[in-house]
Amino acid sequence: MAVQGTLSSVNLIAGAGILGNVGGVPISANSSVSSNITAYTSVPVVSRFAGLVATGFVPLNIVANTFPALTNSIPTAFQSNLGNATLTSTITTEVNNLLGNGDIGKFEQVLSSAQAFVSQANRLIKTTLNATDANTVTGFTTQDNTSTGGVSGISEAFRAFGTDLARLGNLIDLNNLNNLGNPAAVLRQIGSLASTTPALNTALLAAGVPEDLVEDEEASYTVRQQQLIYQAMTQITGAELAQILRLLRVTTPGIVTMADLVNPVKLFPLSFNTLTAPTVNGLRVIYINAQGAVNTSLENTLPASVLAPLTGNPLQNLPPDQT
């Protein structure tokens, strides 16, 4: 059985470039370190005092504690950890040790340890900051939320919610959840599964969506263009809608027009009235009655970009000049 590695051929070629024993140039100290050390030791007063110390006529410990910077020496208090060599040679030795002294294996160990430390420290820092930020509402809420992977923060009616999700087939792209509820997200999902239907293309063009955008599965749309897409979706019904539902494997009952595919009340008929949203004040119910009326208190806690999909995507209500 072949064992596949995690490095590409380009990674391997780049790695070989820093292996001196295969013709590459061994990894070494940054050139600015070497040039700065040379510049420092070339300063006349530093050079002269260092030379005086080197003669042995002046004890190193005396000058090291009196004016170490001018004598390129390490103060006595630090010599137990850094040694009593010159300051610049100690720096050079430490840099070479960090870089593995030309041994890429040793350098990799140091780099991995440093990366692991940075990663762990950043997670702790970010978690601490998020925990104290009143505007962050996506973190830990309850033990239920943790044990269910966040599902209980959406709905605690697991059976009903699960049934609704199963009926949606391939409608929801888990890699594009940030755009869930946008008409363009539905077009993108259809395009990822197959080409769009002739009826849908005709409706999009008739609504005023530019032809080049209709043909581009990865197109970016303005708010006004999303409005036009929604209007086109309201015209897809009957056999044309059934074709799209089969393509997406959607079996949810009660879908009358393609526009219903961006309406949570239509998409989650069994569980929409159990859906909740995280706010700075904890989880709050989204819909307050069987007709799908949205909790008006959310208007003060959720941004408009989040509220739009919750209300059945009211992009169709935007003024004509909205872009």
Short mmCIF file of C-alpha atoms in Angstrom, two decimals:
data_model
loop_
_atom_site.label_atom_id
_atom_site.label_comp_id
_atom_site.label_asym_id
_atom_site.label_seq_id
_atom_site.Cartn_x
_atom_site.Cartn_y
_atom_site.Cartn_z
CA MET A 1 0.00 0.00 0.00
CA ALA A 2 1.40 3.37 -1.02
CA VAL A 3 1.84 5.90 1.76
CA GLN A 4 1.04 9.46 0.75
CA GLY A 5 2.87 12.29 2.46
CA THR A 6 1.58 15.72 3.33
CA LEU A 7 4.22 17.62 1.33
CA SER A 8 3.91 18.45 -2.34
CA SER A 9 6.77 18.18 -4.84
CA VAL A 10 7.24 21.95 -4.58
CA ASN A 11 7.59 21.64 -0.78
CA LEU A 12 10.23 18.94 -1.23
CA ILE A 13 12.18 20.98 -3.76
CA ALA A 14 12.09 24.00 -1.45
CA GLY A 15 13.23 21.84 1.44
CA ALA A 16 16.13 20.43 -0.58
CA GLY A 17 17.24 24.00 -1.24
CA ILE A 18 18.17 24.46 2.41
CA LEU A 19 19.99 21.14 2.74
CA GLY A 20 23.64 21.82 2.10
CA ASN A 21 24.52 18.16 1.62
CA VAL A 22 22.34 17.89 -1.51
CA GLY A 23 23.63 20.96 -3.26
CA GLY A 24 21.52 23.60 -1.58
CA VAL A 25 22.53 26.51 0.59
CA PRO A 26 22.34 25.56 4.30
CA ILE A 27 19.97 27.65 6.36
CA SER A 28 21.90 30.32 8.22
CA ALA A 29 21.49 33.51 10.22
CA ASN A 30 19.69 36.45 8.69
CA SER A 31 22.15 38.64 6.81
CA SER A 32 21.08 41.68 8.82
CA VAL A 33 22.27 39.95 12.02
CA SER A 34 25.74 39.41 10.61
CA SER A 35 25.96 42.90 9.14
CA ASN A 36 24.85 44.52 12.42
CA ILE A 37 27.39 42.51 14.41
CA THR A 38 30.14 43.58 11.99
CA ALA A 39 29.05 47.20 12.21
CA TYR A 40 29.07 47.06 16.02
CA THR A 41 32.50 45.47 16.35
CA SER A 42 33.87 47.93 13.78
CA VAL A 43 33.04 50.96 15.92
CA PRO A 44 36.52 52.31 16.84
CA VAL A 45 35.97 52.64 20.59
CA VAL A 46 34.45 49.15 20.82
CA SER A 47 37.26 47.65 18.79
CA ARG A 48 39.95 49.34 20.91
CA PHE A 49 38.52 48.38 24.28
CA ALA A 50 37.86 44.81 23.09
CA GLY A 51 41.48 44.61 21.99
CA LEU A 52 42.63 45.90 25.36
CA VAL A 53 40.62 43.23 27.15
CA ALA A 54 42.01 40.58 24.81
CA THR A 55 45.56 41.42 25.91
CA GLY A 56 44.74 40.27 29.40
CA PHE A 57 46.16 43.35 31.06
CA VAL A 58 42.68 44.45 32.13
CA PRO A 59 40.53 41.82 33.92
CA LEU A 60 37.38 41.01 31.97
CA ASN A 61 35.13 41.07 35.04
CA ILE A 62 36.14 44.65 35.84
CA VAL A 63 35.38 46.10 32.41
CA ALA A 64 32.33 43.89 31.98
CA ASN A 65 30.66 45.52 34.96
CA THR A 66 31.98 49.02 34.23
CA PHE A 67 31.16 49.55 30.55
CA PRO A 68 30.17 46.24 28.89
CA ALA A 69 28.73 47.87 25.78
CA LEU A 70 32.09 49.40 24.85
CA THR A 71 34.10 46.27 25.56
CA ASN A 72 31.77 43.80 23.77
CA SER A 73 31.52 41.80 26.96
CA ILE A 74 28.77 40.19 29.03
CA PRO A 75 28.16 41.58 32.55
CA THR A 76 29.20 39.28 35.38
CA ALA A 77 25.61 38.87 36.58
CA PHE A 78 24.68 37.15 33.31
CA GLN A 79 27.81 35.09 32.74
CA SER A 80 26.46 32.08 34.65
CA ASN A 81 23.80 31.70 31.92
CA LEU A 82 25.52 33.20 28.89
CA GLY A 83 29.19 32.46 29.54
CA ASN A 84 32.07 34.91 29.51
CA ALA A 85 32.78 35.05 25.77
CA THR A 86 32.25 38.29 23.87
CA LEU A 87 28.69 39.51 23.49
CA THR A 88 28.69 39.24 19.70
CA SER A 89 30.15 35.73 19.64
CA THR A 90 27.51 34.64 22.17
CA ILE A 91 24.75 36.06 19.95
CA THR A 92 26.21 34.34 16.90
CA THR A 93 26.42 31.02 18.72
CA GLU A 94 22.83 31.29 19.93
CA VAL A 95 21.54 32.16 16.46
CA ASN A 96 23.37 29.20 14.96
CA ASN A 97 22.00 26.91 17.66
CA LEU A 98 18.45 28.05 16.91
CA LEU A 99 19.01 27.39 13.22
CA GLY A 100 20.45 23.94 13.88
CA ASN A 101 24.02 24.81 12.86
CA GLY A 102 23.18 23.76 9.32
CA ASP A 103 21.19 20.69 10.39
CA ILE A 104 17.69 21.16 8.99
CA GLY A 105 16.37 18.44 11.32
CA LYS A 106 17.37 20.40 14.42
CA PHE A 107 15.98 23.62 12.95
CA GLU A 108 12.67 21.92 12.20
CA GLN A 109 12.36 20.83 15.83
CA VAL A 110 12.98 24.35 17.09
CA LEU A 111 10.59 25.86 14.54
CA SER A 112 7.86 23.33 15.35
CA SER A 113 8.21 24.01 19.08
CA ALA A 114 7.99 27.75 18.45
CA GLN A 115 4.94 27.36 16.20
CA ALA A 116 3.23 25.14 18.78
CA PHE A 117 3.87 27.70 21.50
CA VAL A 118 2.49 30.53 19.35
CA SER A 119 -0.59 28.49 18.41
CA GLN A 120 -1.39 27.50 21.98
CA ALA A 121 -0.74 31.00 23.32
CA ASN A 122 -2.94 32.59 20.64
CA ARG A 123 -5.80 30.20 21.40
CA LEU A 124 -5.62 31.10 25.08
CA ILE A 125 -5.40 34.83 24.34
CA LYS A 126 -8.28 34.80 21.84
CA THR A 127 -10.46 32.67 24.09
CA THR A 128 -9.85 34.98 27.03
CA LEU A 129 -10.60 38.08 24.96
CA ASN A 130 -13.76 36.56 23.48
CA ALA A 131 -14.98 35.50 26.91
CA THR A 132 -14.79 39.10 28.13
CA ASP A 133 -16.19 40.69 24.96
CA ALA A 134 -19.89 41.51 25.22
CA ASN A 135 -20.12 41.63 21.41
CA THR A 136 -18.96 38.03 20.98
CA VAL A 137 -21.95 35.72 21.11
CA THR A 138 -20.65 32.63 19.31
CA GLY A 139 -18.67 31.08 22.18
CA PHE A 140 -19.68 28.86 25.07
CA THR A 141 -23.26 29.33 26.21
CA THR A 142 -24.29 26.21 28.12
CA GLN A 143 -23.10 22.65 28.69
CA ASP A 144 -25.85 21.50 26.31
CA ASN A 145 -24.34 23.69 23.60
CA THR A 146 -20.93 22.14 24.18
CA SER A 147 -22.10 18.50 24.24
CA THR A 148 -24.18 18.88 21.05
CA GLY A 149 -21.52 20.72 19.06
CA GLY A 150 -23.61 23.90 19.05
CA VAL A 151 -26.79 22.29 17.67
CA SER A 152 -28.74 23.03 20.87
CA GLY A 153 -27.93 26.69 20.32
CA ILE A 154 -30.02 26.50 17.14
CA SER A 155 -32.86 24.29 18.30
CA GLU A 156 -33.51 21.83 21.11
CA ALA A 157 -36.20 20.06 19.10
CA PHE A 158 -33.60 17.64 17.77
CA ARG A 159 -35.98 15.17 16.10
CA ALA A 160 -38.00 17.86 14.29
CA PHE A 161 -34.93 19.88 13.37
CA GLY A 162 -33.13 16.76 12.14
CA THR A 163 -36.10 15.76 10.01
CA ASP A 164 -36.23 19.22 8.44
CA LEU A 165 -32.50 19.12 7.70
CA ALA A 166 -32.73 15.68 6.11
CA ARG A 167 -35.51 16.85 3.79
CA LEU A 168 -33.37 19.73 2.54
CA GLY A 169 -31.06 17.34 0.71
CA ASN A 170 -28.18 19.24 -0.88
CA LEU A 171 -29.66 22.72 -0.55
CA ILE A 172 -27.27 23.87 2.21
CA ASP A 173 -23.56 24.17 1.42
CA LEU A 174 -21.72 23.70 4.72
CA ASN A 175 -18.71 25.48 3.22
CA ASN A 176 -20.82 28.55 2.46
CA LEU A 177 -22.84 28.93 5.66
CA ASN A 178 -21.96 32.62 5.95
CA ASN A 179 -24.23 33.23 2.97
CA LEU A 180 -27.05 30.94 4.07
CA GLY A 181 -30.34 32.60 3.13
CA ASN A 182 -28.95 34.62 0.22
CA PRO A 183 -30.52 33.95 -3.19
CA ALA A 184 -27.05 33.85 -4.76
CA ALA A 185 -26.07 31.01 -2.40
CA VAL A 186 -28.88 28.90 -3.87
CA LEU A 187 -27.65 29.61 -7.41
CA ARG A 188 -24.12 28.67 -6.40
CA GLN A 189 -25.27 25.40 -4.89
CA ILE A 190 -27.25 24.51 -8.00
CA GLY A 191 -24.23 25.32 -10.15
CA SER A 192 -21.99 23.10 -8.00
CA LEU A 193 -24.26 20.11 -8.61
CA ALA A 194 -25.13 20.65 -12.27
CA SER A 195 -25.81 23.38 -14.78
CA THR A 196 -28.70 25.66 -14.10
CA THR A 197 -32.02 24.94 -15.80
CA PRO A 198 -33.10 26.86 -18.93
CA ALA A 199 -36.21 28.14 -17.13
CA LEU A 200 -34.12 29.56 -14.30
CA ASN A 201 -31.70 31.25 -16.69
CA THR A 202 -34.60 32.78 -18.59
CA ALA A 203 -36.18 34.08 -15.37
CA LEU A 204 -32.87 35.58 -14.22
CA LEU A 205 -32.32 37.39 -17.51
CA ALA A 206 -35.93 38.58 -17.56
CA ALA A 207 -35.51 40.01 -14.04
CA GLY A 208 -32.50 42.04 -15.20
CA VAL A 209 -29.59 39.98 -13.88
CA PRO A 210 -26.60 40.58 -16.23
CA GLU A 211 -25.96 37.68 -18.57
CA ASP A 212 -22.29 37.35 -17.60
CA LEU A 213 -23.32 36.88 -13.96
CA VAL A 214 -25.95 34.31 -14.87
CA GLU A 215 -23.26 32.20 -16.53
CA ASP A 216 -20.71 32.63 -13.72
CA GLU A 217 -21.23 30.14 -10.86
CA GLU A 218 -18.75 31.98 -8.60
CA ALA A 219 -20.03 35.49 -9.34
CA SER A 220 -20.24 38.13 -6.63
CA TYR A 221 -23.51 40.04 -6.52
CA THR A 222 -24.49 43.44 -5.20
CA VAL A 223 -27.51 43.75 -2.91
CA ARG A 224 -29.54 45.07 -5.83
CA GLN A 225 -28.58 42.06 -7.97
CA GLN A 226 -29.56 39.73 -5.12
CA GLN A 227 -32.92 41.45 -5.16
CA LEU A 228 -33.27 40.69 -8.86
CA ILE A 229 -32.34 37.06 -8.29
CA TYR A 230 -35.02 36.79 -5.62
CA GLN A 231 -37.60 38.26 -7.97
CA ALA A 232 -36.63 35.70 -10.61
CA MET A 233 -36.94 32.90 -8.07
CA THR A 234 -40.52 33.90 -7.30
CA GLN A 235 -41.35 33.09 -10.94
CA ILE A 236 -40.09 29.50 -10.78
CA THR A 237 -43.07 27.29 -9.92
CA GLY A 238 -44.74 24.06 -11.01
CA ALA A 239 -42.73 21.66 -13.18
CA GLU A 240 -39.80 24.07 -13.37
CA LEU A 241 -39.62 24.20 -9.56
CA ALA A 242 -39.97 20.41 -9.32
CA GLN A 243 -36.94 20.03 -11.60
CA ILE A 244 -34.81 22.20 -9.30
CA LEU A 245 -36.05 20.43 -6.18
CA ARG A 246 -35.09 17.07 -7.70
CA LEU A 247 -31.67 18.44 -8.56
CA LEU A 248 -31.14 19.62 -4.98
CA ARG A 249 -32.84 16.48 -3.55
CA VAL A 250 -35.19 18.70 -1.55
CA THR A 251 -38.29 16.83 -0.33
CA THR A 252 -39.63 19.47 2.07
CA PRO A 253 -43.43 19.83 1.67
CA GLY A 254 -45.02 23.21 1.07
CA ILE A 255 -42.39 24.68 -1.28
CA VAL A 256 -44.48 26.67 -3.75
CA THR A 257 -41.90 28.86 -5.49
CA MET A 258 -38.12 28.74 -5.70
CA ALA A 259 -38.06 31.82 -3.46
CA ASP A 260 -39.23 29.57 -0.62
CA LEU A 261 -35.74 28.04 -0.63
CA VAL A 262 -34.46 31.11 1.23
CA ASN A 263 -37.31 31.27 3.73
CA PRO A 264 -36.54 29.46 7.04
CA VAL A 265 -40.23 29.16 7.86
CA LYS A 266 -40.71 27.17 4.65
CA LEU A 267 -37.46 25.23 4.95
CA PHE A 268 -38.01 24.15 8.56
CA PRO A 269 -41.78 23.59 8.80
CA LEU A 270 -41.48 21.25 11.80
CA SER A 271 -38.96 23.22 13.80
CA PHE A 272 -38.90 26.88 12.72
CA ASN A 273 -40.77 27.97 15.86
CA THR A 274 -38.04 26.34 18.01
CA LEU A 275 -35.11 28.09 16.33
CA THR A 276 -33.06 30.40 18.54
CA ALA A 277 -30.37 33.01 17.95
CA PRO A 278 -27.38 33.85 20.17
CA THR A 279 -27.37 37.40 21.52
CA VAL A 280 -25.43 39.27 24.19
CA ASN A 281 -28.31 38.40 26.52
CA GLY A 282 -28.19 34.68 25.73
CA LEU A 283 -30.28 32.58 23.34
CA ARG A 284 -33.48 34.21 22.16
CA VAL A 285 -36.34 32.70 20.16
CA ILE A 286 -36.50 33.87 16.53
CA TYR A 287 -40.13 33.23 15.60
CA ILE A 288 -42.96 34.07 17.98
CA ASN A 289 -45.99 32.46 16.32
CA ALA A 290 -47.11 29.82 13.83
CA GLN A 291 -47.22 32.39 11.03
CA GLY A 292 -43.46 32.99 11.26
CA ALA A 293 -43.46 36.50 12.72
CA VAL A 294 -39.93 37.41 13.75
CA ASN A 295 -39.18 38.44 17.34
CA THR A 296 -38.89 42.23 17.06
CA SER A 297 -36.47 42.44 20.00
CA LEU A 298 -33.83 40.86 17.77
CA GLU A 299 -33.75 44.06 15.75
CA ASN A 300 -31.77 45.64 18.57
CA THR A 301 -29.33 42.74 19.00
CA LEU A 302 -28.69 41.30 15.53
CA PRO A 303 -27.25 43.05 12.44
CA ALA A 304 -29.44 43.58 9.38
CA SER A 305 -27.39 41.06 7.37
CA VAL A 306 -28.48 38.35 9.81
CA LEU A 307 -32.08 39.50 10.10
CA ALA A 308 -32.66 39.52 6.33
CA PRO A 309 -32.61 35.73 5.83
CA LEU A 310 -34.62 35.17 9.02
CA THR A 311 -37.55 37.15 7.63
CA GLY A 312 -37.78 35.19 4.40
CA ASN A 313 -35.14 37.37 2.73
CA PRO A 314 -36.84 40.77 2.43
CA LEU A 315 -34.36 41.86 -0.25
CA GLN A 316 -37.35 42.21 -2.55
CA ASN A 317 -38.50 45.13 -0.40
CA LEU A 318 -35.39 47.23 -0.97
CA PRO A 319 -35.78 50.47 -2.93
CA PRO A 320 -34.91 50.18 -6.65
CA ASP A 321 -31.70 52.25 -6.32
CA GLN A 322 -30.27 50.09 -3.51
CA THR A 323 -26.87 48.60 -4.48
#
